[in-house]
Tab-separated table of C-alpha atoms in Angstrom:
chain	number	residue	atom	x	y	z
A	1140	UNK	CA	-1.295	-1.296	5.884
A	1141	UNK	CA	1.798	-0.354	-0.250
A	1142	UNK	CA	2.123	-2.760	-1.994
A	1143	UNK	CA	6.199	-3.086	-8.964
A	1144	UNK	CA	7.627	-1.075	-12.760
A	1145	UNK	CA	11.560	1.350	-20.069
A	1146	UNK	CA	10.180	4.294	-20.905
A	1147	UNK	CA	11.283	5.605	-23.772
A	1148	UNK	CA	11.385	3.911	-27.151
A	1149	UNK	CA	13.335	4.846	-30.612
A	1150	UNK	CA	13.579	8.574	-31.315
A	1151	UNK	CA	13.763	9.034	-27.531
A	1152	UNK	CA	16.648	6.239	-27.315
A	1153	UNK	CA	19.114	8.212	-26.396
A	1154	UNK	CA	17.772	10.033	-23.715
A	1155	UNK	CA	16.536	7.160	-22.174
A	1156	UNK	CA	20.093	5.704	-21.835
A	1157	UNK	CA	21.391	8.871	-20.560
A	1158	UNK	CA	18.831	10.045	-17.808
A	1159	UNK	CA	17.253	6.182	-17.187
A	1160	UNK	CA	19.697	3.223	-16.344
A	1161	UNK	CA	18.116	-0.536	-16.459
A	1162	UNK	CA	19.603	-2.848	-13.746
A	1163	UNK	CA	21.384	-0.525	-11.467
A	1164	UNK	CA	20.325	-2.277	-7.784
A	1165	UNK	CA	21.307	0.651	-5.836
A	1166	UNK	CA	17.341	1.687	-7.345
A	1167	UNK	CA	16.120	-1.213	-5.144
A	1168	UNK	CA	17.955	0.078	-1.651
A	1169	UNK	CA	16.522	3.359	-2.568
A	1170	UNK	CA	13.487	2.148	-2.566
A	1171	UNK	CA	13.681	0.319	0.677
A	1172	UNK	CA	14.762	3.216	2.348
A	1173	UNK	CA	11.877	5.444	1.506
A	1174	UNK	CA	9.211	2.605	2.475
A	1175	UNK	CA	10.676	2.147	5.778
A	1176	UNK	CA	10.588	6.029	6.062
A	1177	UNK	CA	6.949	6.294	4.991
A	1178	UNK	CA	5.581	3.503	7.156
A	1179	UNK	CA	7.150	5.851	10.070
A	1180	UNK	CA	5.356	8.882	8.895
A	1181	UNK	CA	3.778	11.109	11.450
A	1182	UNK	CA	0.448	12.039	9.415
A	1183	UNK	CA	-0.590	11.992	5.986
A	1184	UNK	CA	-3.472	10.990	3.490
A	1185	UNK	CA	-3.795	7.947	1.487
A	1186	UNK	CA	-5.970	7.088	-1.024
A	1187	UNK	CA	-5.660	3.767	-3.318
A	1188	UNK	CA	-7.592	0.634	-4.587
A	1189	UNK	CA	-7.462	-2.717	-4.277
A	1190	UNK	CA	-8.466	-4.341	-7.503
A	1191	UNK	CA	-9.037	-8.292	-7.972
A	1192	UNK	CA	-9.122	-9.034	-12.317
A	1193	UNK	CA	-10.066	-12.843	-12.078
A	1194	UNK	CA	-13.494	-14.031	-13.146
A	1195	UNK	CA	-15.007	-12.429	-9.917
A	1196	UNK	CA	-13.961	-8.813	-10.390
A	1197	UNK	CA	-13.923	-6.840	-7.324
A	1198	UNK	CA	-12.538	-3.357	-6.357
A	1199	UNK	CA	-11.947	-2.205	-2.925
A	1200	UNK	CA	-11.053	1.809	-2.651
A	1201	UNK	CA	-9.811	3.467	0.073
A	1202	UNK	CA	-9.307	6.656	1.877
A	1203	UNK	CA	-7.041	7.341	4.833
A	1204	UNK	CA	-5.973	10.407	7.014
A	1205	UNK	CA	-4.082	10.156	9.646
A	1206	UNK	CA	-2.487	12.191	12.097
A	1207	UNK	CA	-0.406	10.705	14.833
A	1208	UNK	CA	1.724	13.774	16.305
A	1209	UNK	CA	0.085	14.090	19.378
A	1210	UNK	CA	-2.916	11.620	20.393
A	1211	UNK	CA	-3.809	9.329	17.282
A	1212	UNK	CA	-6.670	10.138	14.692
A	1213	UNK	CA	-7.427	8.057	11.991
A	1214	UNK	CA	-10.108	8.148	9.577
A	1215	UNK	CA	-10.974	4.990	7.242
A	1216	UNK	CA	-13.314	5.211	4.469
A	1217	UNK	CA	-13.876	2.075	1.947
A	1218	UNK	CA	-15.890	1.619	-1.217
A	1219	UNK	CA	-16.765	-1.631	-2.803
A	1220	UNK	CA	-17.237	-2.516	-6.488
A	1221	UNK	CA	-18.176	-6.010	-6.761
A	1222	UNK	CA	-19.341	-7.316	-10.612
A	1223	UNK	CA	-21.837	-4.535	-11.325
A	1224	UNK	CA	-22.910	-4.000	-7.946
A	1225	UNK	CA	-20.959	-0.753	-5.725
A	1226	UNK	CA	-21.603	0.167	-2.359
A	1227	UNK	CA	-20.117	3.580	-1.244
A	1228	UNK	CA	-18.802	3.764	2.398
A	1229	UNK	CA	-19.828	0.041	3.067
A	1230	UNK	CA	-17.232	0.347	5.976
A	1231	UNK	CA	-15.872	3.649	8.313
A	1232	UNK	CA	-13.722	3.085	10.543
A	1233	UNK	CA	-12.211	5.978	12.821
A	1234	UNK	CA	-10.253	6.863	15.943
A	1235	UNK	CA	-10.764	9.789	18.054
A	1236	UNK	CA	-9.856	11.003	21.644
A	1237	UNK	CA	-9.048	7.241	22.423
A	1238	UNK	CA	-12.251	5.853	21.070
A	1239	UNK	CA	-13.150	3.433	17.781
A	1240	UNK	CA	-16.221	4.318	15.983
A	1241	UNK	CA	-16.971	2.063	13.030
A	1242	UNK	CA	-19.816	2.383	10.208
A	1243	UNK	CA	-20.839	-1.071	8.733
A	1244	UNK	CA	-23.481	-0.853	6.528
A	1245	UNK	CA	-25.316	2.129	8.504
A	1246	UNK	CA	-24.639	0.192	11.376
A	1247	UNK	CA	-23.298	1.909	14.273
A	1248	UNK	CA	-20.777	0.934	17.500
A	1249	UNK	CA	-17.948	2.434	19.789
A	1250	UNK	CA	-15.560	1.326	22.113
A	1251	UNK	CA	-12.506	2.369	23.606
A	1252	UNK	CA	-8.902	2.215	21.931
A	1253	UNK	CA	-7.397	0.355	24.613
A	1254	UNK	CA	-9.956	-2.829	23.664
A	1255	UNK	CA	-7.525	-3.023	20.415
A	1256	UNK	CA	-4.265	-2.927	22.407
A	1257	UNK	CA	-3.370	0.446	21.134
A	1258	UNK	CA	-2.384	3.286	23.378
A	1259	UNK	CA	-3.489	6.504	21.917
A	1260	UNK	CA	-0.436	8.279	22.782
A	1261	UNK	CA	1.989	6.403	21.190
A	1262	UNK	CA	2.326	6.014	17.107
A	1263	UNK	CA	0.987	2.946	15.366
A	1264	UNK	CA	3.788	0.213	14.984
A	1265	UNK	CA	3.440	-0.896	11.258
A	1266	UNK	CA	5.151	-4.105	10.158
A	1267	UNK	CA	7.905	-4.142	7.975
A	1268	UNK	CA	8.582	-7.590	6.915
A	1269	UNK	CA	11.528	-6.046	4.549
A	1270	UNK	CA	13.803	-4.475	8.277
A	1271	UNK	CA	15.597	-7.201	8.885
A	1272	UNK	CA	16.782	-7.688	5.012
A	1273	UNK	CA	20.443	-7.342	3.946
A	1274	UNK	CA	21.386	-4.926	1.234
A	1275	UNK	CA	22.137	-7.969	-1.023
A	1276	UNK	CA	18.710	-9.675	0.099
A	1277	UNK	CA	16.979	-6.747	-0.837
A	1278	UNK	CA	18.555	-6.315	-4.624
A	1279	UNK	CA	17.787	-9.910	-5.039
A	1280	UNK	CA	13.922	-9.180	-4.777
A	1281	UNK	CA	14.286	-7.202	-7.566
A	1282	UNK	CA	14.828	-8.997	-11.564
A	1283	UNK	CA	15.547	-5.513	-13.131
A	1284	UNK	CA	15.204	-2.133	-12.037
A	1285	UNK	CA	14.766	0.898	-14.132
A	1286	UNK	CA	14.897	4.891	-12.686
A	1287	UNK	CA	13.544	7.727	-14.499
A	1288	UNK	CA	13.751	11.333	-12.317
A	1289	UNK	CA	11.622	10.594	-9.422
A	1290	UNK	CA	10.080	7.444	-10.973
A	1291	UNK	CA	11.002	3.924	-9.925
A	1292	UNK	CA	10.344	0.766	-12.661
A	1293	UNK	CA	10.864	-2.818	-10.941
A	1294	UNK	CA	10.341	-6.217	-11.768
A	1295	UNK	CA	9.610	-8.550	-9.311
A	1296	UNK	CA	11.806	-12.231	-8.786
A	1297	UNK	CA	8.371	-13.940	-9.115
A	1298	UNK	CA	9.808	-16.756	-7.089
A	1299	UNK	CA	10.557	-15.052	-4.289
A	1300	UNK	CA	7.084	-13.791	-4.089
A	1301	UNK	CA	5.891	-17.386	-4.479
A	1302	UNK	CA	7.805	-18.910	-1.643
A	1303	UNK	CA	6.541	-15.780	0.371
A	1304	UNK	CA	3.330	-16.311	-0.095
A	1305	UNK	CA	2.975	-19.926	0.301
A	1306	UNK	CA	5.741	-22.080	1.450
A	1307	UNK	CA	3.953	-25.334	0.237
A	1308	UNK	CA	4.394	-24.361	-3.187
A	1309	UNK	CA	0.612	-23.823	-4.378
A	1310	UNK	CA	0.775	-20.516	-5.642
A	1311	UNK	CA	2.932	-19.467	-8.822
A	1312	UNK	CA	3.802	-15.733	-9.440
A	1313	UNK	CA	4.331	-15.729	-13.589
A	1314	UNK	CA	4.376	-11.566	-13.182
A	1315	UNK	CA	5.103	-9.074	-11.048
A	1316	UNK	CA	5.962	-5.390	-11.518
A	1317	UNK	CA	6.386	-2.186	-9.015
A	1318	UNK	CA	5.814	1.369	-10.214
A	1319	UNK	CA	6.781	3.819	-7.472
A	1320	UNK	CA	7.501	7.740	-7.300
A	1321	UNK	CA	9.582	8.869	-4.492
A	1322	UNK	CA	9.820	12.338	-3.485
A	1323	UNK	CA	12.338	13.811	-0.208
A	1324	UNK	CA	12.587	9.950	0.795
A	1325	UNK	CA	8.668	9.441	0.821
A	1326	UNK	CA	6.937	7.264	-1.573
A	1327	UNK	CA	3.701	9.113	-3.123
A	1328	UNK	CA	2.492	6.894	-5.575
A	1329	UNK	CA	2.685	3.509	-5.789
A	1330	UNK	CA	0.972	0.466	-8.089
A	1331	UNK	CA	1.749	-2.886	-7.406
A	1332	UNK	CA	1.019	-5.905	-10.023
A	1333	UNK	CA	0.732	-9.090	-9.213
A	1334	UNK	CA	-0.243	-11.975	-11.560
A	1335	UNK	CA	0.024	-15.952	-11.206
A	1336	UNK	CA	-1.797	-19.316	-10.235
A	1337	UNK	CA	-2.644	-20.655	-7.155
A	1338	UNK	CA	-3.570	-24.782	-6.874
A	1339	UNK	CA	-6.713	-24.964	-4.540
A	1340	UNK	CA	-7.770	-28.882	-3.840
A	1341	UNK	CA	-8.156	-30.321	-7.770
A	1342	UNK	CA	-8.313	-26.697	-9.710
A	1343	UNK	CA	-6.471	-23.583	-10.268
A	1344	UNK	CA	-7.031	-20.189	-9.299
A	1345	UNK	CA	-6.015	-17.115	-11.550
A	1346	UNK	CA	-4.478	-14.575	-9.482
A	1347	UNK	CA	-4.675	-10.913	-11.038
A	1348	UNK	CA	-4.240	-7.965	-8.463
A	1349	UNK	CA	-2.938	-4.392	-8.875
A	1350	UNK	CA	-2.863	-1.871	-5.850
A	1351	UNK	CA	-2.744	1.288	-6.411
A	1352	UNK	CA	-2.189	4.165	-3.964
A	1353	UNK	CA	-0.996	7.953	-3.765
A	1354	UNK	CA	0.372	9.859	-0.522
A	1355	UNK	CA	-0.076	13.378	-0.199
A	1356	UNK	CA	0.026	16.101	3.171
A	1357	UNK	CA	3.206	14.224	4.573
A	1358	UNK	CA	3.884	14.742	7.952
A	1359	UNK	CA	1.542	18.333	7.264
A	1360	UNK	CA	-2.216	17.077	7.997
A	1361	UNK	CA	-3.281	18.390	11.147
A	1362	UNK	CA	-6.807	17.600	11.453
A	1363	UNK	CA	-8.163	14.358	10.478
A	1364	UNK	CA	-12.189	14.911	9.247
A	1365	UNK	CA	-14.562	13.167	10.759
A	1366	UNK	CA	-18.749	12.522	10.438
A	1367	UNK	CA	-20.849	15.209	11.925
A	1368	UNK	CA	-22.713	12.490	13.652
A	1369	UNK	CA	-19.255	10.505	15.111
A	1370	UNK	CA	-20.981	10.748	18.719
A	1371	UNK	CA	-24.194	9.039	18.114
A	1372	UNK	CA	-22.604	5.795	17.124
């Protein structure tokens, strides 16, 4: 369910040229290549948020662990900051011995796994809408491109995004950047920033989102926690 980034400036000039080169492409493939290796990860934890900057601030934070080596666990825990109200755990989600147990609001349910079309022995299929790309399709997402040691800088082609988005032409990307550090092919951080319009009936909309998101136990969390209680829902 990722999802954007010149470092140095005077004194440091020279360094930057030598260790970080601007608009070098191959940084896009590289990228690529380490989210379609992430998305097929066998566990891991992820932690993030999803934060809206228009006039209606909102922040959505996250926390995922997941473990799909043998029979799939998954535990989903979201926060919500809305203006100045916040409500911790406002939704838990979680997957165990072929059940779904979900938390809304401190209210309870379960059902079986097989009610989502999921079989519990196989791993989650994640979407990549990027697989089917060509090398050149992928570089063209990408404006400029900057690499510094493990840390990736892109800007976004803004149009791209727009057409993506909306085909009808309402929404506008005017800025978007990718930050992302990638580590033995993984990506373990990521922050995504996306600004623009979008044309809804007679007005316009700001857009203003950033995601932001870290990846850590790759491939080595075993056990995925889950609430005492998990049984009683």
């Amino acid at each position: 369910m990722k999802k954007i980034f010149t470092f140095f400036i005077s004194t440091f000039m020279v360094l930057n040229l030598a260790a970080c080169s601007s608009n070098n492409n191959d940084y896009a493939l590289e990228f690529f290549s380490a989210l379609d290796n992430t998305l097929e990860l066998n566990s891991g934890h992820i932690q993030g948020t999803f934060t809206s900057n228009n006039e209606d601030a909102s922040k959505i934070k996250f926390d995922l662990q997941l473990n799909q080596k043998d029979n799939l666990q998954l535990a989903l825990d979201l926060d919500l900051e809305a203006g100045n109200n916040a409500e911790d755990n406002f939704l838990n989600f979680y997957i165990k011995d072929n059940k779904t147990y979900l938390n809304s609001y401190g209210t309870t349910s379960q059902s079986l796994l097989e009610n989502l079309g999921i079989n519990g022995s196989e791993k989650l299929s994640v979407y990549n809408p990027f697989l089917n790309y060509t090398d050149d399709e992928l570089k063209a997402l990408f404006t400029r491109s900057s690499k510094n040691g493990n840390n990736y800088s892109f800007t976004i082609d803004g149009s791209l995004i727009s057409s993506y988005l909306d085909s009808m032409g309402s929404v506008t990307i005017e800025d978007a950047t990718l930050d992302a550090t990638i580590e033995d092919n993984y990506i373990t951080s990521l922050t995504l920033g996306i600004s623009g319009l979008q044309d809804v009936e007679i007005q316009q909309v700001v857009i203003d989102v950033t995601i932001e998101c870290t990846l850590d136990q790759i491939n080595s969390l075993d056990t995925v926690t889950y609430p005492a209680d998990l049984e009683n829902y």
